[in-house]
mmCIF file of C-alpha atoms and ligand atoms in Angstrom:
data_model
loop_
_atom_site.group_PDB
_atom_site.id
_atom_site.type_symbol
_atom_site.label_atom_id
_atom_site.label_comp_id
_atom_site.label_asym_id
_atom_site.label_seq_id
_atom_site.Cartn_x
_atom_site.Cartn_y
_atom_site.Cartn_z
ATOM 1 C CA UNK A 7 220.082 43.546 143.070
ATOM 2 C CA UNK A 8 220.575 46.871 141.280
ATOM 3 C CA UNK A 9 223.456 49.202 141.865
ATOM 4 C CA UNK A 10 223.564 52.967 141.451
ATOM 5 C CA UNK A 11 226.946 54.403 140.811
ATOM 6 C CA UNK A 12 228.070 58.165 140.070
ATOM 7 C CA UNK A 13 229.332 59.090 136.590
ATOM 8 C CA UNK A 14 233.107 59.581 137.833
ATOM 9 C CA UNK A 15 233.046 56.160 139.528
ATOM 10 C CA UNK A 16 231.572 54.356 136.462
ATOM 11 C CA UNK A 17 234.279 56.263 134.135
ATOM 12 C CA UNK A 18 236.828 54.918 136.837
ATOM 13 C CA UNK A 19 235.258 51.427 136.873
ATOM 14 C CA UNK A 20 234.996 51.352 133.105
ATOM 15 C CA UNK A 21 238.670 52.113 132.470
ATOM 16 C CA UNK A 22 239.966 49.326 134.586
ATOM 17 C CA UNK A 23 237.183 46.719 133.454
ATOM 18 C CA UNK A 24 236.691 47.447 129.691
ATOM 19 C CA UNK A 25 239.635 44.936 128.748
ATOM 20 C CA UNK A 26 238.441 42.385 131.194
ATOM 21 C CA UNK A 27 234.815 42.704 129.754
ATOM 22 C CA UNK A 28 236.392 42.529 126.164
ATOM 23 C CA UNK A 29 238.080 39.276 127.164
ATOM 24 C CA UNK A 30 234.860 37.648 128.659
ATOM 25 C CA UNK A 31 232.754 38.820 125.765
ATOM 26 C CA UNK A 32 234.543 38.217 122.530
ATOM 27 C CA UNK A 33 232.843 40.214 119.674
ATOM 28 C CA UNK A 34 230.575 42.139 121.970
ATOM 29 C CA UNK A 35 230.527 45.701 122.101
ATOM 30 C CA UNK A 36 231.992 47.231 125.384
ATOM 31 C CA UNK A 37 231.467 50.980 124.829
ATOM 32 C CA UNK A 38 232.608 53.084 127.501
ATOM 33 C CA UNK A 39 233.448 56.581 125.759
ATOM 34 C CA UNK A 40 230.932 57.964 123.336
ATOM 35 C CA UNK A 41 232.150 59.614 120.156
ATOM 36 C CA UNK A 42 229.789 62.144 119.038
ATOM 37 C CA UNK A 43 228.927 63.944 117.064
ATOM 38 C CA UNK A 44 229.888 61.264 114.214
ATOM 39 C CA UNK A 45 228.792 60.904 110.779
ATOM 40 C CA UNK A 46 229.409 57.746 108.668
ATOM 41 C CA UNK A 47 228.930 57.479 104.914
ATOM 42 C CA UNK A 48 229.358 54.769 102.315
ATOM 43 C CA UNK A 49 232.186 54.748 99.929
ATOM 44 C CA UNK A 50 235.228 56.983 99.338
ATOM 45 C CA UNK A 51 232.739 59.871 98.231
ATOM 46 C CA UNK A 52 231.134 59.629 101.863
ATOM 47 C CA UNK A 53 234.213 61.620 102.807
ATOM 48 C CA UNK A 54 232.781 64.514 100.804
ATOM 49 C CA UNK A 55 229.483 63.848 101.856
ATOM 50 C CA UNK A 56 230.241 63.923 105.531
ATOM 51 C CA UNK A 57 232.101 67.187 104.951
ATOM 52 C CA UNK A 58 229.070 68.772 103.315
ATOM 53 C CA UNK A 59 227.122 67.730 106.310
ATOM 54 C CA UNK A 60 229.706 68.378 109.047
ATOM 55 C CA UNK A 61 228.490 71.944 109.603
ATOM 56 C CA UNK A 62 225.352 71.086 111.083
ATOM 57 C CA UNK A 63 226.626 68.342 113.492
ATOM 58 C CA UNK A 64 229.737 70.696 114.595
ATOM 59 C CA UNK A 65 227.084 73.390 115.346
ATOM 60 C CA UNK A 66 225.244 71.095 117.758
ATOM 61 C CA UNK A 67 222.441 70.591 114.970
ATOM 62 C CA UNK A 68 220.157 67.509 114.530
ATOM 63 C CA UNK A 69 221.598 64.387 112.880
ATOM 64 C CA UNK A 70 218.561 64.279 110.459
ATOM 65 C CA UNK A 71 219.550 67.847 109.269
ATOM 66 C CA UNK A 72 222.952 66.631 108.558
ATOM 67 C CA UNK A 73 221.862 63.550 106.853
ATOM 68 C CA UNK A 74 219.634 65.836 104.432
ATOM 69 C CA UNK A 75 222.496 68.099 103.879
ATOM 70 C CA UNK A 76 224.774 65.212 102.720
ATOM 71 C CA UNK A 77 222.203 63.832 100.577
ATOM 72 C CA UNK A 78 221.570 67.037 98.752
ATOM 73 C CA UNK A 79 225.231 67.350 98.338
ATOM 74 C CA UNK A 80 225.755 64.067 96.328
ATOM 75 C CA UNK A 81 222.265 64.154 94.550
ATOM 76 C CA UNK A 82 223.395 67.174 92.882
ATOM 77 C CA UNK A 83 226.752 65.711 91.519
ATOM 78 C CA UNK A 84 227.022 63.709 88.526
ATOM 79 C CA UNK A 85 227.619 60.006 89.358
ATOM 80 C CA UNK A 86 226.767 56.616 88.119
ATOM 81 C CA UNK A 87 224.428 55.951 90.926
ATOM 82 C CA UNK A 88 222.947 58.725 92.742
ATOM 83 C CA UNK A 89 220.728 61.621 91.393
ATOM 84 C CA UNK A 90 219.416 62.460 88.172
ATOM 85 C CA UNK A 91 222.797 62.386 86.626
ATOM 86 C CA UNK A 92 223.119 58.652 87.229
ATOM 87 C CA UNK A 93 222.499 55.625 85.134
ATOM 88 C CA UNK A 94 219.210 54.749 83.768
ATOM 89 C CA UNK A 95 217.031 51.771 83.785
ATOM 90 C CA UNK A 96 216.903 49.677 80.706
ATOM 91 C CA UNK A 97 214.206 51.789 79.336
ATOM 92 C CA UNK A 98 216.582 54.767 79.645
ATOM 93 C CA UNK A 99 214.819 56.207 82.345
ATOM 94 C CA UNK A 100 216.503 57.426 85.617
ATOM 95 C CA UNK A 101 214.270 56.554 88.686
ATOM 96 C CA UNK A 102 215.378 57.340 92.193
ATOM 97 C CA UNK A 103 214.999 55.659 95.604
ATOM 98 C CA UNK A 104 215.754 57.312 99.000
ATOM 99 C CA UNK A 105 214.526 56.850 102.560
ATOM 100 C CA UNK A 106 215.287 58.743 105.793
ATOM 101 C CA UNK A 107 214.623 57.841 109.696
ATOM 102 C CA UNK A 108 215.062 59.822 112.693
ATOM 103 C CA UNK A 109 215.489 59.408 116.307
ATOM 104 C CA UNK A 110 212.011 59.020 117.066
ATOM 105 C CA UNK A 111 211.642 56.327 114.471
ATOM 106 C CA UNK A 112 209.891 58.736 112.155
ATOM 107 C CA UNK A 113 210.525 57.437 108.651
ATOM 108 C CA UNK A 114 209.692 58.328 105.099
ATOM 109 C CA UNK A 115 210.683 57.109 101.638
ATOM 110 C CA UNK A 116 210.153 57.351 97.951
ATOM 111 C CA UNK A 117 210.733 54.880 95.319
ATOM 112 C CA UNK A 118 211.040 54.964 91.367
ATOM 113 C CA UNK A 119 210.795 58.653 91.688
ATOM 114 C CA UNK A 120 211.225 60.434 88.184
ATOM 115 C CA UNK A 121 212.507 64.067 87.323
ATOM 116 C CA UNK A 122 213.118 65.146 90.683
ATOM 117 C CA UNK A 123 216.448 66.137 91.887
ATOM 118 C CA UNK A 124 216.387 65.644 95.716
ATOM 119 C CA UNK A 125 214.500 62.558 96.414
ATOM 120 C CA UNK A 126 215.763 62.190 99.963
ATOM 121 C CA UNK A 127 214.376 65.680 100.646
ATOM 122 C CA UNK A 128 211.118 64.344 99.198
ATOM 123 C CA UNK A 129 211.394 61.494 101.648
ATOM 124 C CA UNK A 130 211.630 63.737 104.519
ATOM 125 C CA UNK A 131 208.421 65.567 103.547
ATOM 126 C CA UNK A 132 206.822 62.084 103.318
ATOM 127 C CA UNK A 133 207.981 61.565 106.849
ATOM 128 C CA UNK A 134 207.191 64.729 108.235
ATOM 129 C CA UNK A 135 203.928 65.930 106.157
ATOM 130 C CA UNK A 136 202.173 62.850 105.880
ATOM 131 C CA UNK A 137 200.943 59.829 107.982
ATOM 132 C CA UNK A 138 202.619 57.410 105.349
ATOM 133 C CA UNK A 139 206.097 55.997 104.948
ATOM 134 C CA UNK A 140 206.427 55.210 101.247
ATOM 135 C CA UNK A 141 205.252 56.798 98.120
ATOM 136 C CA UNK A 142 205.994 55.557 94.721
ATOM 137 C CA UNK A 143 206.407 56.222 91.144
ATOM 138 C CA UNK A 144 203.709 58.744 89.926
ATOM 139 C CA UNK A 145 202.249 59.288 93.210
ATOM 140 C CA UNK A 146 205.482 60.223 94.776
ATOM 141 C CA UNK A 147 206.388 62.710 91.940
ATOM 142 C CA UNK A 148 202.881 64.356 92.266
ATOM 143 C CA UNK A 149 203.492 64.570 96.066
ATOM 144 C CA UNK A 150 207.106 66.076 95.242
ATOM 145 C CA UNK A 151 205.577 68.728 92.892
ATOM 146 C CA UNK A 152 202.602 69.478 95.433
ATOM 147 C CA UNK A 153 205.265 70.308 97.997
ATOM 148 C CA UNK A 154 207.304 72.743 95.648
ATOM 149 C CA UNK A 155 209.941 70.619 94.244
ATOM 150 C CA UNK A 156 210.648 71.563 90.577
ATOM 151 C CA UNK A 157 210.303 68.980 87.731
ATOM 152 C CA UNK A 158 213.410 68.527 86.076
ATOM 153 C CA UNK A 159 213.775 67.627 82.335
ATOM 154 C CA UNK A 160 214.032 63.985 81.035
ATOM 155 C CA UNK A 161 217.850 64.458 79.889
ATOM 156 C CA UNK A 162 220.569 61.888 80.509
ATOM 157 C CA UNK A 163 223.847 63.112 82.004
ATOM 158 C CA UNK A 164 226.696 62.696 79.294
ATOM 159 C CA UNK A 165 228.033 59.905 81.607
ATOM 160 C CA UNK A 166 224.849 58.006 81.711
ATOM 161 C CA UNK A 167 224.018 58.575 77.904
ATOM 162 C CA UNK A 168 227.564 56.968 77.114
ATOM 163 C CA UNK A 169 226.911 54.088 79.475
ATOM 164 C CA UNK A 170 223.486 53.529 78.512
ATOM 165 C CA UNK A 171 224.241 53.487 74.754
ATOM 166 C CA UNK A 172 227.202 51.062 75.447
ATOM 167 C CA UNK A 173 224.685 48.896 77.501
ATOM 168 C CA UNK A 174 222.278 48.841 74.728
ATOM 169 C CA UNK A 175 224.611 47.223 72.311
ATOM 170 C CA UNK A 176 224.854 44.048 74.415
ATOM 171 C CA UNK A 177 221.242 44.683 75.775
ATOM 172 C CA UNK A 178 221.950 42.559 78.909
ATOM 173 C CA UNK A 179 221.100 42.909 82.586
ATOM 174 C CA UNK A 180 223.835 41.510 84.953
ATOM 175 C CA UNK A 181 224.635 43.013 88.276
ATOM 176 C CA UNK A 182 228.333 43.622 88.696
ATOM 177 C CA UNK A 183 230.427 43.270 91.856
ATOM 178 C CA UNK A 184 231.664 46.631 92.948
ATOM 179 C CA UNK A 185 230.537 48.419 89.798
ATOM 180 C CA UNK A 186 232.017 51.657 91.306
ATOM 181 C CA UNK A 187 235.269 49.991 91.345
ATOM 182 C CA UNK A 188 235.354 49.265 87.627
ATOM 183 C CA UNK A 189 235.855 51.579 84.949
ATOM 184 C CA UNK A 190 235.336 51.333 80.966
ATOM 185 C CA UNK A 191 238.364 53.728 80.947
ATOM 186 C CA UNK A 192 241.120 51.719 83.025
ATOM 187 C CA UNK A 193 239.540 48.109 83.624
ATOM 188 C CA UNK A 194 240.664 44.963 81.523
ATOM 189 C CA UNK A 195 237.011 43.510 82.251
ATOM 190 C CA UNK A 196 235.595 45.314 79.341
ATOM 191 C CA UNK A 197 233.652 42.074 78.329
ATOM 192 C CA UNK A 198 231.509 42.490 81.296
ATOM 193 C CA UNK A 199 229.785 45.616 79.695
ATOM 194 C CA UNK A 200 229.640 49.168 80.660
ATOM 195 C CA UNK A 201 231.023 49.947 84.189
ATOM 196 C CA UNK A 202 230.924 53.112 86.253
ATOM 197 C CA UNK A 203 234.410 54.259 86.796
ATOM 198 C CA UNK A 204 236.038 54.184 90.324
ATOM 199 C CA UNK A 205 237.326 57.768 89.611
ATOM 200 C CA UNK A 206 235.878 59.927 86.862
ATOM 201 C CA UNK A 207 238.384 61.144 84.477
ATOM 202 C CA UNK A 208 239.013 64.301 86.281
ATOM 203 C CA UNK A 209 240.006 62.613 89.333
ATOM 204 C CA UNK A 210 236.268 62.796 91.077
ATOM 205 C CA UNK A 211 235.825 59.690 93.128
ATOM 206 C CA UNK A 212 232.737 57.474 92.117
ATOM 207 C CA UNK A 213 230.619 55.412 94.375
ATOM 208 C CA UNK A 214 227.521 53.159 94.556
ATOM 209 C CA UNK A 215 224.395 53.939 96.730
ATOM 210 C CA UNK A 216 225.071 56.580 99.298
ATOM 211 C CA UNK A 217 224.101 55.235 102.714
ATOM 212 C CA UNK A 218 224.422 57.788 105.737
ATOM 213 C CA UNK A 219 224.274 57.599 109.420
ATOM 214 C CA UNK A 220 224.896 60.006 112.113
ATOM 215 C CA UNK A 221 224.793 60.725 115.871
ATOM 216 C CA UNK A 222 224.298 64.382 116.620
ATOM 217 C CA UNK A 223 225.921 66.211 119.897
ATOM 218 C CA UNK A 224 222.700 65.439 121.683
ATOM 219 C CA UNK A 225 223.405 61.583 121.139
ATOM 220 C CA UNK A 226 220.494 61.263 118.889
ATOM 221 C CA UNK A 227 220.791 58.896 115.826
ATOM 222 C CA UNK A 228 219.600 59.325 112.131
ATOM 223 C CA UNK A 229 220.022 57.998 108.789
ATOM 224 C CA UNK A 230 219.216 58.380 105.201
ATOM 225 C CA UNK A 231 219.920 56.667 101.740
ATOM 226 C CA UNK A 232 219.731 57.924 98.224
ATOM 227 C CA UNK A 233 220.291 56.056 95.098
ATOM 228 C CA UNK A 234 219.249 55.469 91.441
ATOM 229 C CA UNK A 235 219.202 51.875 92.268
ATOM 230 C CA UNK A 236 221.007 49.269 89.959
ATOM 231 C CA UNK A 237 221.839 50.716 86.478
ATOM 232 C CA UNK A 238 219.957 49.173 83.798
ATOM 233 C CA UNK A 239 217.531 47.654 85.985
ATOM 234 C CA UNK A 240 213.945 46.597 84.872
ATOM 235 C CA UNK A 241 211.726 49.637 85.036
ATOM 236 C CA UNK A 242 209.837 49.637 88.052
ATOM 237 C CA UNK A 243 212.421 47.738 90.188
ATOM 238 C CA UNK A 244 213.066 49.230 93.810
ATOM 239 C CA UNK A 245 216.078 48.090 95.835
ATOM 240 C CA UNK A 246 216.731 48.318 99.477
ATOM 241 C CA UNK A 247 217.348 51.871 99.556
ATOM 242 C CA UNK A 248 213.585 52.759 99.991
ATOM 243 C CA UNK A 249 213.010 50.100 102.317
ATOM 244 C CA UNK A 250 212.984 50.869 106.126
ATOM 245 C CA UNK A 251 214.925 48.027 107.763
ATOM 246 C CA UNK A 252 216.456 47.087 104.488
ATOM 247 C CA UNK A 253 218.880 49.777 103.274
ATOM 248 C CA UNK A 254 218.545 51.901 106.610
ATOM 249 C CA UNK A 255 217.509 51.465 109.933
ATOM 250 C CA UNK A 256 217.778 53.603 112.989
ATOM 251 C CA UNK A 257 217.108 52.646 116.815
ATOM 252 C CA UNK A 258 217.858 55.586 118.899
ATOM 253 C CA UNK A 259 218.735 53.448 121.769
ATOM 254 C CA UNK A 260 221.010 51.109 120.079
ATOM 255 C CA UNK A 261 222.398 52.268 116.815
ATOM 256 C CA UNK A 262 221.983 52.905 113.107
ATOM 257 C CA UNK A 263 223.041 50.840 109.846
ATOM 258 C CA UNK A 264 222.918 51.253 106.208
ATOM 259 C CA UNK A 265 223.863 49.164 103.257
ATOM 260 C CA UNK A 266 225.033 49.270 99.671
ATOM 261 C CA UNK A 267 225.234 46.700 96.956
ATOM 262 C CA UNK A 268 222.661 44.155 95.541
ATOM 263 C CA UNK A 269 219.484 45.489 97.425
ATOM 264 C CA UNK A 270 217.448 42.479 96.602
ATOM 265 C CA UNK A 271 219.771 40.444 98.933
ATOM 266 C CA UNK A 272 219.486 43.055 101.564
ATOM 267 C CA UNK A 273 215.744 42.959 101.430
ATOM 268 C CA UNK A 274 215.767 39.396 101.640
ATOM 269 C CA UNK A 275 217.279 39.352 105.220
ATOM 270 C CA UNK A 276 215.853 42.907 106.425
ATOM 271 C CA UNK A 277 219.536 43.580 106.340
ATOM 272 C CA UNK A 278 220.050 46.809 108.620
ATOM 273 C CA UNK A 279 217.148 46.146 111.026
ATOM 274 C CA UNK A 280 219.081 42.718 111.379
ATOM 275 C CA UNK A 281 222.335 44.641 112.047
ATOM 276 C CA UNK A 282 220.836 46.822 114.626
ATOM 277 C CA UNK A 283 219.172 43.703 116.263
ATOM 278 C CA UNK A 284 222.548 42.148 116.476
ATOM 279 C CA UNK A 285 224.054 45.345 117.996
ATOM 280 C CA UNK A 286 220.982 45.176 120.440
ATOM 281 C CA UNK A 287 222.441 41.858 121.255
ATOM 282 C CA UNK A 288 225.875 43.190 122.130
ATOM 283 C CA UNK A 289 227.895 42.892 119.097
ATOM 284 C CA UNK A 290 230.142 45.554 118.070
ATOM 285 C CA UNK A 291 228.938 47.428 114.696
ATOM 286 C CA UNK A 292 231.555 45.486 112.750
ATOM 287 C CA UNK A 293 230.624 42.167 114.095
ATOM 288 C CA UNK A 294 226.915 43.035 113.539
ATOM 289 C CA UNK A 295 227.397 43.717 110.199
ATOM 290 C CA UNK A 296 229.665 40.692 109.395
ATOM 291 C CA UNK A 297 226.833 38.595 111.030
ATOM 292 C CA UNK A 298 224.365 40.018 108.479
ATOM 293 C CA UNK A 299 226.671 39.506 105.735
ATOM 294 C CA UNK A 300 226.980 35.783 106.589
ATOM 295 C CA UNK A 301 223.506 35.366 106.710
ATOM 296 C CA UNK A 302 223.190 36.635 103.065
ATOM 297 C CA UNK A 303 225.933 34.112 102.002
ATOM 298 C CA UNK A 304 224.508 31.407 104.158
ATOM 299 C CA UNK A 305 221.162 31.535 102.102
ATOM 300 C CA UNK A 306 222.961 31.171 98.626
ATOM 301 C CA UNK A 307 226.689 30.565 98.698
ATOM 302 C CA UNK A 308 226.941 30.091 95.087
ATOM 303 C CA UNK A 309 225.293 33.223 94.281
ATOM 304 C CA UNK A 310 227.014 35.183 96.912
ATOM 305 C CA UNK A 311 230.190 34.683 94.903
ATOM 306 C CA UNK A 312 229.010 37.002 92.325
ATOM 307 C CA UNK A 313 227.282 39.685 94.314
ATOM 308 C CA UNK A 314 228.633 42.443 96.429
ATOM 309 C CA UNK A 315 226.680 43.866 99.643
ATOM 310 C CA UNK A 316 228.203 45.904 102.453
ATOM 311 C CA UNK A 317 226.937 46.998 105.668
ATOM 312 C CA UNK A 318 228.053 49.719 107.791
ATOM 313 C CA UNK A 319 226.858 50.822 111.365
ATOM 314 C CA UNK A 320 227.302 52.964 114.268
ATOM 315 C CA UNK A 321 226.225 52.261 117.648
ATOM 316 C CA UNK A 322 225.082 54.573 120.676
ATOM 317 C CA UNK A 323 228.504 55.092 121.826
ATOM 318 C CA UNK A 324 229.916 56.161 118.568
ATOM 319 C CA UNK A 325 231.670 53.098 117.516
ATOM 320 C CA UNK A 326 231.463 52.020 113.802
ATOM 321 C CA UNK A 327 232.170 49.180 111.699
ATOM 322 C CA UNK A 328 231.385 47.575 108.360
ATOM 323 C CA UNK A 329 231.548 44.378 106.699
ATOM 324 C CA UNK A 330 230.900 43.276 103.100
ATOM 325 C CA UNK A 331 230.785 40.142 101.132
ATOM 326 C CA UNK A 332 233.482 40.853 98.693
ATOM 327 C CA UNK A 333 236.680 42.891 98.866
ATOM 328 C CA UNK A 334 236.241 46.749 98.052
ATOM 329 C CA UNK A 335 233.563 48.099 100.053
ATOM 330 C CA UNK A 336 234.708 51.335 101.789
ATOM 331 C CA UNK A 337 233.031 53.829 104.142
ATOM 332 C CA UNK A 338 234.018 57.310 105.397
ATOM 333 C CA UNK A 339 233.923 58.396 109.163
ATOM 334 C CA UNK A 340 233.929 61.713 110.260
ATOM 335 C CA UNK A 341 234.063 63.124 113.943
ATOM 336 C CA UNK A 342 235.623 66.183 115.680
ATOM 337 C CA UNK A 343 239.219 64.270 115.519
ATOM 338 C CA UNK A 344 238.764 61.822 112.400
ATOM 339 C CA UNK A 345 238.197 62.404 108.787
ATOM 340 C CA UNK A 346 238.960 59.110 107.282
ATOM 341 C CA UNK A 347 238.083 56.343 104.710
ATOM 342 C CA UNK A 348 237.903 52.717 106.028
ATOM 343 C CA UNK A 349 238.144 49.813 103.831
ATOM 344 C CA UNK A 350 235.684 47.152 105.174
ATOM 345 C CA UNK A 351 236.544 43.529 106.158
ATOM 346 C CA UNK A 352 234.915 41.115 103.836
ATOM 347 C CA UNK A 353 233.944 37.510 103.863
ATOM 348 C CA UNK A 354 235.434 36.031 100.600
HETATM 349 N N1 LIG B 405 221.630 49.266 97.028
HETATM 350 C C1 LIG B 405 220.790 49.780 96.009
HETATM 351 C C2 LIG B 405 219.943 49.223 95.097
HETATM 352 O O1 LIG B 405 220.144 47.873 95.262
HETATM 353 O O2 LIG B 405 219.133 49.527 94.349
#
């Protein structure tokens, strides 16, 4: 049996039945009102990323254009973890990963890209101008140059140079929980090696991988991720941020999700695809993220004690939520009425 009801009637019904439905389906999303446009980006710095992209969304532009604007903003800044100013791999080379996905399930990605300032824009060109999804290394760079991206010089930023020289002294590779929350300037945990500061000395917030998801005024979803990957990684290492279904997934009927943290653990569970599938099954964005985090922890509880992964998601109603393994993951939300940083809930 099927029912057809008018929009007004539906809204009236929804207003009265939502609490009841919430009661009957604990943990399931009961979206009635749609918040759009909305943009959600990882970490405190996501607030500035959202601001840089907002004019696209507020002018009823496409979510995918807003995502690219946000990426360009953060890629052009100096930080530990995004763009050419970021920390290098253990050979002293900055290699960048990025991906993008739009409302039509078009997607593009680059991995191990060197000397190119805006990797997410290159990923967008892969998406729009080629039949492929992922280009890597020299091939990705060649493609970028052919598409008019200038080749930047192989110079480390001052921050990166300092951190790399410090790391070389110990010459060890060890992922650090919430690297962006620790600082060589004000942390007492100096024995763990060089850390990116939570805030740079001039007060600018630092961050890890920048994951962005957005729904535009037309209700279409898109997302993007941009990163230099794990600091002092093995040359050639690629994390989740170039992986559609790992660091980013968008299903225009359901929602979008992105991740930050130790990419290997996200890849292992196809993390953001999993989050979207949980939302498809009716879970709220927060609970969908929580279930993905639980999946990682269940696979290896001992290892999970020492790593951080955070997921953030939005659904088709514009509801948002995040969850992480450890304390310290944050994400920024911008809508017409909200401009806020949320500390995500965490498992341990
Ligand atoms: N989440 C970023 C990376 O693992 O490279």
